[in-house]
Structure formats: C-alpha cells, structure tokens
Coordinates of N, CA and C in Angstrom, one line a residue:
M29 N -21.9 -1.5 17.4 CA -22.4 -2.6 16.6 C -23.6 -2.2 15.8
A30 N -24.5 -1.4 16.4 CA -25.7 -1.0 15.7 C -25.3 -0.2 14.4
L31 N -24.4 0.7 14.5 CA -23.9 1.4 13.3 C -23.3 0.5 12.3
A32 N -22.6 -0.5 12.7 CA -21.9 -1.4 11.8 C -23.0 -2.2 11.1
A33 N -24.0 -2.6 11.8 CA -25.1 -3.4 11.2 C -25.9 -2.6 10.2
I34 N -26.2 -1.4 10.5 CA -26.9 -0.5 9.6 C -26.1 -0.2 8.3
A35 N -24.8 0.1 8.5 CA -23.9 0.3 7.4 C -23.8 -0.9 6.5
D36 N -23.6 -2.1 7.2 CA -23.5 -3.4 6.4 C -24.7 -3.6 5.5
K37 N -25.9 -3.3 6.1 CA -27.1 -3.6 5.3 C -27.2 -2.6 4.1
H38 N -26.9 -1.3 4.4 CA -27.0 -0.4 3.3 C -26.0 -0.6 2.2
V39 N -24.8 -0.9 2.6 CA -23.7 -1.2 1.6 C -24.1 -2.5 0.8
G40 N -24.7 -3.5 1.5 CA -25.1 -4.7 0.7 C -26.1 -4.4 -0.3
L41 N -27.0 -3.4 0.0 CA -28.0 -3.0 -1.0 C -27.6 -1.9 -1.9
N42 N -26.3 -1.6 -1.9 CA -25.7 -0.5 -2.7 C -26.4 0.8 -2.5
L43 N -26.8 1.1 -1.2 CA -27.4 2.4 -0.9 C -26.4 3.2 -0.1
S44 N -26.7 4.5 0.0 CA -25.8 5.4 0.7 C -25.9 5.1 2.2
N45 N -24.8 5.2 2.9 CA -24.8 4.9 4.3 C -25.2 6.1 5.2
P46 N -26.4 6.0 5.8 CA -26.9 7.1 6.6 C -26.0 7.4 7.9
C47 N -25.2 6.4 8.3 CA -24.3 6.6 9.4 C -23.2 7.6 9.2
L48 N -23.0 7.9 7.9 CA -21.9 8.9 7.6 C -22.4 10.3 7.7
D49 N -23.7 10.5 8.0 CA -24.2 11.9 8.1 C -23.5 12.6 9.3
P50 N -23.1 13.8 9.2 CA -22.3 14.5 10.2 C -23.1 14.6 11.5
G51 N -24.4 14.8 11.4 CA -25.2 14.8 12.7 C -25.3 13.5 13.4
V52 N -25.4 12.4 12.7 CA -25.4 11.1 13.3 C -24.1 10.8 13.9
R53 N -23.0 11.2 13.2 CA -21.6 10.9 13.8 C -21.4 11.7 15.1
M54 N -21.8 13.0 15.1 CA -21.6 13.8 16.3 C -22.4 13.3 17.4
S55 N -23.6 12.8 17.1 CA -24.5 12.3 18.2 C -23.9 11.0 18.8
M56 N -23.4 10.1 18.0 CA -22.8 8.9 18.4 C -21.5 9.2 19.2
Q57 N -20.7 10.1 18.8 CA -19.5 10.5 19.6 C -19.9 11.0 21.0
G58 N -21.0 11.7 21.1 CA -21.4 12.2 22.4 C -21.9 11.0 23.3
Y59 N -22.6 10.1 22.7 CA -23.1 8.9 23.4 C -21.9 8.1 23.9
R60 N -20.9 7.9 23.0 CA -19.8 7.1 23.4 C -19.0 7.7 24.6
R61 N -18.8 9.1 24.5 CA -18.1 9.7 25.6 C -18.8 9.6 26.9
R62 N -20.2 9.7 26.9 CA -21.0 9.7 28.1 C -21.2 8.3 28.7
L63 N -21.4 7.3 27.8 CA -21.7 6.0 28.2 C -20.7 4.9 28.0
G64 N -19.7 5.2 27.1 CA -18.8 4.2 26.7 C -17.8 3.8 27.8
R65 N -17.3 2.6 27.7 CA -16.2 2.1 28.5 C -14.9 2.3 27.9
P66 N -13.8 2.4 28.6 CA -12.5 2.5 28.0 C -12.2 1.4 27.0
A67 N -11.6 1.8 25.9 CA -11.3 0.8 24.9 C -10.2 -0.2 25.4
T68 N -10.4 -1.4 25.1 CA -9.4 -2.4 25.4 C -8.7 -3.0 24.2
Q69 N -7.4 -3.2 24.2 CA -6.7 -3.7 23.0 C -7.0 -5.1 22.8
A70 N -7.2 -5.5 21.6 CA -7.5 -6.9 21.2 C -6.3 -7.7 21.6
K71 N -6.5 -8.9 22.0 CA -5.4 -9.9 22.3 C -4.7 -10.2 21.0
G72 N -3.4 -10.3 21.1 CA -2.6 -10.6 19.9 C -2.6 -12.0 19.5
L73 N -2.6 -12.3 18.2 CA -2.5 -13.7 17.7 C -1.1 -14.2 18.0
T74 N -1.0 -15.5 18.4 CA 0.2 -16.2 18.4 C 0.5 -16.9 17.1
K75 N 1.7 -17.3 16.9 CA 1.9 -18.0 15.6 C 1.2 -19.4 15.6
A76 N 1.1 -20.0 16.7 CA 0.3 -21.3 16.8 C -1.1 -21.1 16.5
L77 N -1.7 -20.0 17.0 CA -3.1 -19.7 16.8 C -3.4 -19.3 15.3
L78 N -2.4 -18.6 14.7 CA -2.5 -18.2 13.3 C -2.5 -19.5 12.4
Q79 N -1.6 -20.4 12.8 CA -1.5 -21.6 12.0 C -2.8 -22.4 12.1
G80 N -3.3 -22.5 13.3 CA -4.6 -23.2 13.5 C -5.7 -22.6 12.7
F81 N -5.7 -21.2 12.7 CA -6.7 -20.5 12.0 C -6.7 -20.8 10.5
I82 N -5.5 -20.7 9.9 CA -5.3 -21.0 8.5 C -5.6 -22.5 8.2
N83 N -5.2 -23.4 9.0 CA -5.5 -24.8 8.8 C -7.0 -25.1 8.8
Q84 N -7.7 -24.4 9.7 CA -9.2 -24.6 9.7 C -9.8 -24.0 8.5
A85 N -9.3 -22.9 8.1 CA -10.0 -22.2 6.9 C -9.7 -22.8 5.6
I86 N -8.4 -23.1 5.3 CA -8.0 -23.6 4.0 C -7.1 -24.8 4.0
G87 N -7.0 -25.5 5.2 CA -6.1 -26.6 5.3 C -6.2 -27.6 4.3
L88 N -7.4 -27.9 3.8 CA -7.6 -29.0 2.8 C -7.0 -28.6 1.5
D89 N -6.8 -27.3 1.3 CA -6.3 -26.8 0.0 C -4.8 -26.6 0.0
I90 N -4.2 -26.3 1.1 CA -2.8 -25.9 1.2 C -1.9 -27.0 0.5
D91 N -2.1 -28.2 0.9 CA -1.2 -29.3 0.4 C -1.7 -29.9 -0.9
S92 N -2.9 -29.5 -1.5 CA -3.4 -30.1 -2.7 C -2.7 -29.5 -3.9
N93 N -2.7 -30.2 -5.0 CA -2.1 -29.7 -6.2 C -3.1 -29.0 -7.1
G94 N -3.5 -27.8 -6.6 CA -4.5 -27.0 -7.4 C -5.9 -27.4 -7.2
R95 N -6.2 -28.4 -6.4 CA -7.6 -28.8 -6.1 C -8.1 -27.8 -5.0
K96 N -9.3 -27.3 -5.2 CA -9.9 -26.4 -4.3 C -11.1 -27.0 -3.6
R97 N -11.1 -27.0 -2.3 CA -12.2 -27.5 -1.5 C -12.7 -26.5 -0.6
A98 N -11.9 -25.6 -0.1 CA -12.3 -24.5 0.8 C -13.1 -23.4 -0.1
T99 N -14.0 -22.7 0.6 CA -14.7 -21.7 -0.1 C -13.8 -20.5 -0.3
L100 N -14.2 -19.6 -1.2 CA -13.5 -18.3 -1.4 C -13.5 -17.4 -0.2
V101 N -14.6 -17.5 0.6 CA -14.7 -16.8 1.8 C -13.6 -17.2 2.8
M102 N -13.4 -18.5 2.9 CA -12.4 -19.0 3.8 C -11.0 -18.6 3.3
W103 N -10.7 -18.6 2.0 CA -9.5 -18.1 1.5 C -9.3 -16.7 1.8
R104 N -10.3 -15.9 1.7 CA -10.2 -14.5 2.0 C -9.8 -14.3 3.4
E105 N -10.4 -15.0 4.4 CA -10.2 -14.8 5.8 C -8.8 -15.3 6.1
A106 N -8.3 -16.4 5.6 CA -7.0 -16.9 5.8 C -5.9 -15.9 5.3
W107 N -6.2 -15.3 4.1 CA -5.2 -14.4 3.5 C -5.2 -13.1 4.3
R108 N -6.4 -12.6 4.7 CA -6.5 -11.4 5.5 C -5.7 -11.5 6.8
E109 N -5.9 -12.6 7.5 CA -5.2 -12.8 8.9 C -3.7 -12.9 8.7
L110 N -3.3 -13.7 7.7 CA -1.8 -13.9 7.5 C -1.2 -12.5 7.1
T111 N -1.8 -11.8 6.2 CA -1.3 -10.6 5.6 C -1.2 -9.5 6.7
C112 N -2.2 -9.4 7.5 CA -2.2 -8.4 8.6 C -1.1 -8.7 9.6
F113 N -0.9 -10.0 9.9 CA 0.2 -10.4 10.8 C 1.6 -10.1 10.2
L114 N 1.8 -10.3 9.0 CA 3.1 -10.2 8.4 C 3.4 -8.7 8.0
T115 N 2.4 -7.9 7.8 CA 2.6 -6.5 7.3 C 2.2 -5.5 8.4
L116 N 1.7 -6.0 9.5 CA 1.2 -5.1 10.6 C 0.1 -4.1 10.2
A117 N -0.6 -4.6 9.2 CA -1.7 -3.8 8.6 C -3.0 -3.8 9.5
R118 N -3.6 -2.7 9.6 CA -5.0 -2.7 10.1 C -6.0 -3.2 9.1
F119 N -7.1 -3.6 9.6 CA -8.2 -4.1 8.7 C -8.5 -3.0 7.7
A120 N -8.7 -1.8 8.2 CA -9.1 -0.7 7.3 C -8.0 -0.4 6.2
D121 N -6.7 -0.7 6.6 CA -5.7 -0.5 5.5 C -5.9 -1.5 4.4
L122 N -6.1 -2.8 4.8 CA -6.1 -3.9 3.8 C -7.5 -3.9 3.1
Q123 N -8.5 -3.3 3.7 CA -9.8 -3.3 3.1 C -9.9 -2.5 1.8
H124 N -9.0 -1.5 1.7 CA -9.0 -0.7 0.4 C -8.0 -1.2 -0.6
V125 N -7.2 -2.2 -0.3 CA -6.2 -2.7 -1.3 C -6.9 -3.4 -2.4
T126 N -6.5 -3.1 -3.7 CA -7.1 -3.7 -4.8 C -6.0 -4.6 -5.5
R127 N -6.4 -5.3 -6.5 CA -5.5 -6.3 -7.2 C -4.3 -5.6 -7.8
R128 N -4.5 -4.3 -8.3 CA -3.4 -3.6 -8.9 C -2.4 -3.2 -7.8
D129 N -2.7 -3.2 -6.5 CA -1.8 -2.8 -5.5 C -0.9 -4.0 -5.0
I130 N -1.1 -5.2 -5.6 CA -0.3 -6.4 -5.2 C 0.6 -6.7 -6.3
S131 N 1.9 -6.8 -6.0 CA 2.9 -7.2 -7.0 C 3.6 -8.5 -6.5
V132 N 3.6 -9.5 -7.4 CA 4.2 -10.8 -7.1 C 5.6 -10.9 -7.8
D133 N 6.6 -10.9 -7.0 CA 8.0 -11.0 -7.6 C 8.5 -12.4 -7.4
H134 N 8.3 -13.3 -8.4 CA 8.7 -14.7 -8.2 C 10.2 -14.8 -8.2
L135 N 10.9 -13.9 -8.8 CA 12.4 -14.0 -8.9 C 13.0 -13.8 -7.5
R136 N 12.5 -12.8 -6.8 CA 13.0 -12.5 -5.4 C 12.1 -13.3 -4.3
H137 N 11.1 -13.9 -4.8 CA 10.2 -14.7 -3.9 C 9.6 -13.8 -2.8
V138 N 9.0 -12.7 -3.3 CA 8.3 -11.7 -2.3 C 7.0 -11.3 -2.9
I139 N 6.2 -10.8 -2.0 CA 4.9 -10.1 -2.4 C 5.1 -8.6 -1.9
V140 N 4.8 -7.7 -2.8 CA 4.9 -6.3 -2.4 C 3.5 -5.7 -2.4
I141 N 3.1 -5.1 -1.3 CA 1.7 -4.5 -1.2 C 1.8 -3.0 -1.1
Q142 N 1.1 -2.3 -1.9 CA 1.1 -0.8 -1.9 C -0.1 -0.4 -1.1
F143 N 0.1 0.3 0.0 CA -1.1 0.9 0.7 C -1.1 2.4 0.4
W144 N -2.1 2.8 -0.3 CA -2.1 4.2 -0.7 C -2.5 5.2 0.4
S145 N -3.1 4.6 1.4 CA -3.4 5.5 2.6 C -3.4 4.6 3.8
R146 N -2.9 5.1 4.9 CA -3.0 4.4 6.2 C -3.3 5.4 7.3
K147 N -3.8 4.9 8.4 CA -4.4 5.8 9.4 C -3.4 6.9 9.8
N148 N -2.2 6.7 10.0 CA -1.2 7.7 10.5 C -0.4 8.3 9.4
D149 N -0.8 8.2 8.1 CA 0.0 8.7 7.0 C -0.2 10.2 6.9
Q150 N 0.5 11.0 7.7 CA 0.3 12.4 7.8 C 0.8 13.1 6.5
L151 N 1.7 12.5 5.7 CA 2.2 13.2 4.5 C 1.4 12.7 3.3
H152 N 0.5 11.8 3.4 CA -0.3 11.3 2.3 C 0.5 10.8 1.1
V153 N 1.5 10.1 1.4 CA 2.4 9.6 0.4 C 2.3 8.1 0.2
G154 N 1.5 7.4 1.1 CA 1.3 6.0 1.0 C 2.4 5.2 1.7
H155 N 2.4 3.9 1.6 CA 3.3 3.1 2.3 C 3.3 1.7 1.6
W156 N 4.4 1.1 1.5 CA 4.5 -0.3 0.9 C 5.0 -1.3 1.9
A157 N 4.6 -2.5 1.8 CA 5.1 -3.6 2.7 C 5.5 -4.8 1.9
I158 N 6.4 -5.6 2.4 CA 6.9 -6.8 1.7 C 6.7 -8.0 2.6
M159 N 6.1 -9.0 1.9 CA 6.0 -10.4 2.5 C 7.0 -11.3 1.8
H160 N 7.9 -11.8 2.6 CA 8.9 -12.7 2.0 C 8.4 -14.2 2.0
G161 N 8.7 -14.9 1.0 CA 8.4 -16.3 0.9 C 9.2 -17.1 1.8
T162 N 8.6 -18.3 2.1 CA 9.2 -19.2 3.1 C 9.1 -20.6 2.4
S163 N 9.7 -21.6 3.1 CA 9.7 -23.0 2.6 C 8.6 -23.8 3.4
T164 N 7.8 -23.1 4.2 CA 6.7 -23.7 5.0 C 5.4 -23.8 4.2
R165 N 4.5 -24.5 4.7 CA 3.2 -24.6 4.1 C 2.4 -23.3 4.2
Y166 N 2.9 -22.4 5.0 CA 2.2 -21.1 5.1 C 2.8 -20.0 4.3
C167 N 3.6 -20.3 3.3 CA 4.4 -19.4 2.5 C 3.4 -18.3 2.0
P168 N 3.6 -17.0 2.3 CA 2.7 -16.0 1.9 C 2.7 -15.8 0.3
V169 N 3.9 -16.0 -0.3 CA 4.0 -15.9 -1.7 C 3.1 -16.9 -2.4
R170 N 3.2 -18.1 -2.0 CA 2.4 -19.2 -2.6 C 0.9 -19.1 -2.3
L171 N 0.6 -18.7 -1.1 CA -0.8 -18.6 -0.7 C -1.5 -17.4 -1.4
T172 N -0.7 -16.3 -1.5 CA -1.2 -15.1 -2.2 C -1.4 -15.3 -3.7
S173 N -0.5 -16.0 -4.3 CA -0.6 -16.4 -5.7 C -1.8 -17.2 -6.0
R174 N -2.1 -18.2 -5.1 CA -3.3 -19.1 -5.3 C -4.5 -18.3 -5.1
Y175 N -4.5 -17.4 -4.1 CA -5.7 -16.6 -3.8 C -6.0 -15.6 -5.0
L176 N -5.0 -15.0 -5.5 CA -5.1 -14.1 -6.7 C -5.8 -14.9 -7.9
A177 N -5.4 -16.1 -8.1 CA -5.9 -16.9 -9.2 C -7.4 -17.1 -9.1
M178 N -7.9 -17.0 -7.8 CA -9.4 -17.3 -7.6 C -10.2 -16.0 -7.7
L179 N -9.6 -14.8 -7.6 CA -10.3 -13.6 -7.6 C -10.5 -13.1 -9.0
P180 N -11.5 -12.1 -9.2 CA -11.7 -11.5 -10.5 C -10.4 -10.9 -11.0
K181 N -10.3 -10.9 -12.3 CA -9.0 -10.4 -12.9 C -9.0 -8.8 -13.1
D182 N -10.1 -8.2 -12.8 CA -10.2 -6.7 -12.8 C -9.2 -6.1 -11.9
P183 N -8.2 -5.3 -12.4 CA -7.2 -4.7 -11.5 C -7.8 -3.8 -10.4
N184 N -9.0 -3.4 -10.5 CA -9.6 -2.6 -9.5 C -10.4 -3.4 -8.5
A185 N -10.4 -4.7 -8.7 CA -11.2 -5.6 -7.7 C -10.5 -5.6 -6.4
F186 N -11.3 -5.5 -5.3 CA -10.7 -5.5 -4.0 C -10.2 -6.9 -3.6
M187 N -9.1 -6.8 -2.8 CA -8.5 -8.1 -2.3 C -9.3 -8.7 -1.2
L188 N -10.2 -7.9 -0.6 CA -11.1 -8.4 0.4 C -12.5 -8.0 -0.1
P189 N -13.0 -8.8 -1.1 CA -14.3 -8.4 -1.6 C -15.5 -9.0 -0.9
D190 N -16.6 -8.4 -1.1 CA -17.9 -9.0 -0.6 C -18.1 -10.3 -1.5
M191 N -18.3 -11.4 -0.9 CA -18.5 -12.7 -1.6 C -19.9 -13.0 -2.0
R192 N -20.8 -12.2 -1.7 CA -22.2 -12.5 -2.1 C -22.4 -12.3 -3.6
P193 N -23.3 -13.0 -4.2 CA -23.5 -13.0 -5.7 C -23.6 -11.5 -6.2
N194 N -22.9 -11.3 -7.2 CA -22.9 -10.0 -7.9 C -22.4 -8.8 -7.0
K195 N -21.7 -9.1 -6.0 CA -21.2 -8.1 -5.1 C -19.7 -8.0 -5.0
S196 N -19.0 -8.7 -5.9 CA -17.5 -8.8 -5.8 C -16.8 -7.5 -6.0
H197 N -17.6 -6.5 -6.6 CA -16.9 -5.1 -6.8 C -17.0 -4.3 -5.5
I198 N -17.6 -4.8 -4.5 CA -17.8 -4.1 -3.2 C -16.9 -4.7 -2.2
K199 N -16.1 -3.9 -1.4 CA -15.2 -4.4 -0.4 C -16.0 -4.9 0.8
V200 N -15.5 -5.9 1.4 CA -16.2 -6.6 2.5 C -16.2 -5.6 3.7
T201 N -17.2 -5.8 4.6 CA -17.3 -4.9 5.8 C -16.6 -5.6 7.0
Y202 N -16.3 -4.7 8.0 CA -15.7 -5.2 9.2 C -16.6 -6.3 9.9
A203 N -17.9 -6.0 9.9 CA -18.8 -6.9 10.6 C -18.8 -8.3 10.0
A204 N -18.7 -8.4 8.6 CA -18.7 -9.6 7.9 C -17.5 -10.4 8.2
C205 N -16.3 -9.8 8.2 CA -15.0 -10.5 8.5 C -15.0 -10.9 10.0
R206 N -15.5 -10.1 10.9 CA -15.5 -10.5 12.3 C -16.4 -11.7 12.5
R207 N -17.5 -11.8 11.8 CA -18.4 -13.0 12.0 C -17.6 -14.2 11.6
Q208 N -16.9 -14.2 10.4 CA -16.1 -15.3 10.0 C -15.0 -15.6 10.9
Q209 N -14.3 -14.6 11.4 CA -13.2 -14.8 12.4 C -13.7 -15.6 13.6
K210 N -14.8 -15.1 14.1 CA -15.4 -15.8 15.3 C -15.7 -17.3 15.0
W211 N -16.3 -17.5 13.9 CA -16.7 -18.9 13.5 C -15.5 -19.8 13.4
I212 N -14.4 -19.3 12.7 CA -13.2 -20.1 12.6 C -12.6 -20.4 13.9
M213 N -12.5 -19.4 14.8 CA -11.9 -19.5 16.1 C -12.7 -20.5 16.9
Q214 N -14.0 -20.5 16.9 CA -14.8 -21.4 17.6 C -14.6 -22.8 17.1
R215 N -14.4 -23.0 15.9 CA -14.1 -24.3 15.3 C -12.8 -24.9 15.7
I216 N -11.9 -24.1 16.1 CA -10.6 -24.7 16.6 C -10.5 -24.6 18.1
G217 N -11.6 -24.4 18.7 CA -11.7 -24.5 20.2 C -11.1 -23.3 20.9
T218 N -11.1 -22.1 20.3 CA -10.6 -20.9 20.9 C -11.8 -19.9 21.1
D219 N -11.8 -19.3 22.3 CA -12.8 -18.3 22.6 C -12.5 -17.0 21.8
P220 N -13.3 -16.6 20.9 CA -13.0 -15.4 20.1 C -13.2 -14.1 20.7
S221 N -13.8 -14.0 21.9 CA -14.1 -12.8 22.5 C -12.9 -11.9 22.8
P222 N -11.7 -12.4 23.2 CA -10.6 -11.5 23.5 C -9.9 -11.0 22.2
Y223 N -10.3 -11.5 21.1 CA -9.6 -11.2 19.8 C -10.5 -10.3 18.9
G224 N -9.9 -9.8 17.9 CA -10.6 -8.9 17.0 C -9.8 -8.9 15.7
L225 N -10.2 -8.0 14.8 CA -9.6 -8.0 13.5 C -8.2 -7.3 13.6
H226 N -7.9 -6.7 14.7 CA -6.6 -6.1 14.9 C -5.6 -7.0 15.6
S227 N -6.1 -8.2 16.0 CA -5.3 -9.2 16.7 C -4.0 -9.6 16.0
A228 N -4.2 -9.7 14.7 CA -3.0 -10.2 13.9 C -1.9 -9.1 13.9
R229 N -2.3 -7.8 13.8 CA -1.4 -6.7 13.8 C -0.7 -6.6 15.2
V230 N -1.5 -6.8 16.3 CA -1.0 -6.8 17.6 C 0.0 -7.9 17.8
G231 N -0.4 -9.1 17.3 CA 0.5 -10.3 17.5 C 1.8 -10.1 16.7
G232 N 1.7 -9.6 15.5 CA 3.0 -9.4 14.7 C 3.9 -8.4 15.4
T233 N 3.3 -7.3 15.9 CA 4.1 -6.3 16.6 C 4.8 -6.9 17.9
T234 N 4.1 -7.7 18.6 CA 4.6 -8.4 19.8 C 5.9 -9.2 19.4
Y235 N 5.8 -10.0 18.3 CA 6.9 -10.8 17.9 C 8.1 -10.0 17.5
L236 N 7.8 -8.9 16.9 CA 9.0 -8.0 16.4 C 9.6 -7.4 17.7
K237 N 8.9 -7.0 18.7 CA 9.5 -6.5 19.9 C 10.3 -7.6 20.6
G238 N 9.8 -8.8 20.6 CA 10.5 -9.9 21.2 C 11.8 -10.2 20.4
A239 N 11.9 -9.8 19.2 CA 13.1 -10.0 18.4 C 14.0 -8.8 18.5
R240 N 13.7 -7.9 19.4 CA 14.5 -6.7 19.7 C 14.6 -5.8 18.5
I241 N 13.6 -5.8 17.7 CA 13.5 -4.8 16.6 C 13.1 -3.4 17.3
S242 N 13.7 -2.4 16.9 CA 13.5 -1.1 17.6 C 12.0 -0.6 17.3
E243 N 11.6 0.2 18.3 CA 10.3 0.8 18.2 C 10.1 1.7 16.9
S244 N 11.2 2.4 16.5 CA 11.1 3.2 15.3 C 11.0 2.4 14.1
D245 N 11.7 1.2 14.0 CA 11.7 0.4 12.9 C 10.3 -0.3 12.8
I246 N 9.7 -0.7 13.9 CA 8.4 -1.3 13.9 C 7.4 -0.3 13.4
G247 N 7.6 1.0 13.9 CA 6.7 2.1 13.4 C 6.8 2.3 11.9
S248 N 8.0 2.2 11.4 CA 8.2 2.4 10.0 C 7.6 1.3 9.2
L249 N 7.7 0.0 9.6 CA 7.2 -1.1 8.9 C 5.7 -1.1 9.0
G250 N 5.1 -0.7 10.1 CA 3.7 -0.6 10.2 C 3.0 0.6 9.7
G251 N 3.7 1.5 9.1 CA 3.1 2.7 8.5 C 2.8 3.7 9.6
L252 N 3.5 3.6 10.8 CA 3.2 4.6 11.8 C 4.1 5.8 11.8
A253 N 5.2 5.7 11.2 CA 6.1 6.8 11.1 C 5.9 7.6 9.8
P254 N 5.5 8.8 9.9 CA 5.2 9.6 8.7 C 6.4 9.7 7.7
G255 N 6.1 9.3 6.5 CA 7.2 9.4 5.5 C 8.2 8.3 5.5
S256 N 7.9 7.3 6.3 CA 8.9 6.2 6.4 C 9.2 5.5 5.1
S257 N 8.1 5.3 4.3 CA 8.2 4.7 3.0 C 7.4 5.4 2.0
Q258 N 7.8 5.5 0.8 CA 7.0 6.3 -0.2 C 6.7 5.3 -1.4
P259 N 5.6 5.6 -2.1 CA 5.2 4.7 -3.1 C 6.3 4.5 -4.2
D260 N 6.5 3.3 -4.6 CA 7.4 2.9 -5.7 C 8.8 3.4 -5.4
R261 N 9.2 3.7 -4.2 CA 10.5 4.2 -3.9 C 11.1 3.3 -2.9
Y262 N 11.9 2.3 -3.3 CA 12.4 1.2 -2.5 C 13.8 1.7 -1.9
S263 N 13.8 2.0 -0.6 CA 15.1 2.4 0.0 C 15.7 1.1 0.5
K264 N 17.0 1.0 0.4 CA 17.8 -0.2 0.8 C 17.5 -0.5 2.3
S265 N 17.4 0.6 3.1 CA 17.2 0.4 4.6 C 15.9 -0.2 4.8
D266 N 14.8 0.2 4.1 CA 13.5 -0.4 4.3 C 13.5 -1.9 3.9
V267 N 14.1 -2.2 2.8 CA 14.1 -3.6 2.4 C 14.8 -4.5 3.4
E268 N 15.9 -4.0 4.0 CA 16.6 -4.7 5.0 C 15.7 -4.9 6.3
K269 N 15.0 -3.9 6.6 CA 14.1 -4.0 7.7 C 13.0 -5.1 7.5
W270 N 12.5 -5.2 6.3 CA 11.5 -6.2 6.0 C 12.1 -7.6 6.1
K271 N 13.3 -7.7 5.7 CA 14.0 -9.0 5.8 C 14.1 -9.4 7.2
Q272 N 14.5 -8.5 8.1 CA 14.7 -8.8 9.5 C 13.3 -9.1 10.1
A273 N 12.3 -8.4 9.7 CA 10.9 -8.6 10.2 C 10.4 -10.0 9.8
A274 N 10.7 -10.4 8.5 CA 10.2 -11.6 8.0 C 10.8 -12.8 8.8
S275 N 12.0 -12.7 9.2 CA 12.7 -13.7 10.0 C 12.0 -13.9 11.3
A276 N 11.6 -12.8 12.0 CA 10.9 -12.8 13.3 C 9.5 -13.3 13.2
L277 N 8.8 -13.0 12.0 CA 7.4 -13.4 11.9 C 7.2 -14.7 11.2
R278 N 8.2 -15.3 10.7 CA 8.1 -16.6 10.0 C 7.2 -17.6 10.7
I279 N 6.3 -18.2 10.1 CA 5.5 -19.3 10.7 C 5.5 -20.6 9.9

C-alpha cells in the first residue's frame, strides 16, 4: 500500500515514479518474502452484486434519455467493473486500453476491445475480446457507447483516465479505483474487504465454469492461452466462444 500511495502521488504530479527503481523493487521483494502473508484470491463478484454496483454508480443515468446525473468517475467505475466481468480482464489489462482500442459494431451489436498486451501474452501478439449487446438495462454496447460520448475524443485517451482537472491524459491508478470500489460497495451495504479489482474477473470465470465451458476455452477468452487470439484476426472458433460466454455472463 505504501508503494501504491507513493506512486499515486508522483503520477498525479507528473513526476517519475521512484518505486520503479531496481534497488527499491529488489528490496521490497525481499521484505515481502520475509514478512508477507500468503496471497489470497479476491472474492468473485456475483451478477446480483454487479447489478447493485452499477445501479449505485450510474443507476440514475441508465434509464434516462441522455440526461446525465452521475459523475464521470462513477461512469468509469461502472464501465470498468462490467467490462472486467464480461471480458475476464485484469485491471492492469484494461488500464492501458485507449479509445482507439475500442470498436463499436452497431450492426452486429457488439463491442470489440483490443488488448495489445496482457500478463500471460508470451507471444506478444495481443488479444481481443467481444462484449455482446443484450436487451437488459445493463447492455454493454449501450453503456459503452454512452461512456465513450463523455470521454475526450482523442484516440489516444485512456478508457480509464484520471478524472482530476487537466489529468485526463493520465491513466487512473489502482489505488484510486480501489477507493471508489470500496465506497460504492459500502453504499450498497456490502463489506468491500473480501473484494478487489480482480473480483469481476474471478466472478466471470466462476460463471463460465458453472456453464461447463472448458478450462482451455476460458483461458483463451481471458488471454491466458498464448497465441489464442491475434490482433485484427477474427477466427470463427473464437467468435463462437465469445457468443457462448456472453450467454453465461449475461446480466
């Protein structure tokens, strides 16, 4: 948490992050090995909790005809949570996505997201994910389109930007999103301590397993299988996998 706070402060001031120094990183790794406790996996989001989260964040806007009452920060958090759930993305994956990496296909009623790098991308070829539209109030195509309309039009603008004045060209930090996640969960009467920014990914994976989707297919969809999907190269098998996943993850 100390490193995250230091990094957050320096990034906010547009200064270099001292925590990236090799000596600091090696020292912290040593401290973690000696004093750290075993890592515990974040509790997965359920569909009901995700719906409650979105309702609390942007519920006043969802059913309105273009009227905006929720803040852009709340829209960012709702979009982040929904997108990580539907695409099995890590926060770090989505943190680097820019406006140019989002394609809205109104004809097919889908959103295509290009991840140029993901944690386990051993071939460095990237990965793409599809969010299928639904007829519910949580339709990712509709919500993504509305969110895009609020963001800067610069194609290099981050989809998860820092919302402070004159900082929209800087991507938001983990600590900032976690603070907002805790606040929203507390507002809906949920203890945020078992959850984290990976909870949406964990929850989405759990639902896919419950739908008897194979481990290899889940790995492919989540960018875990090296070379499973390549940029701008839509294989029929991958498209069918996303259709099957969309059915299991529909909220």
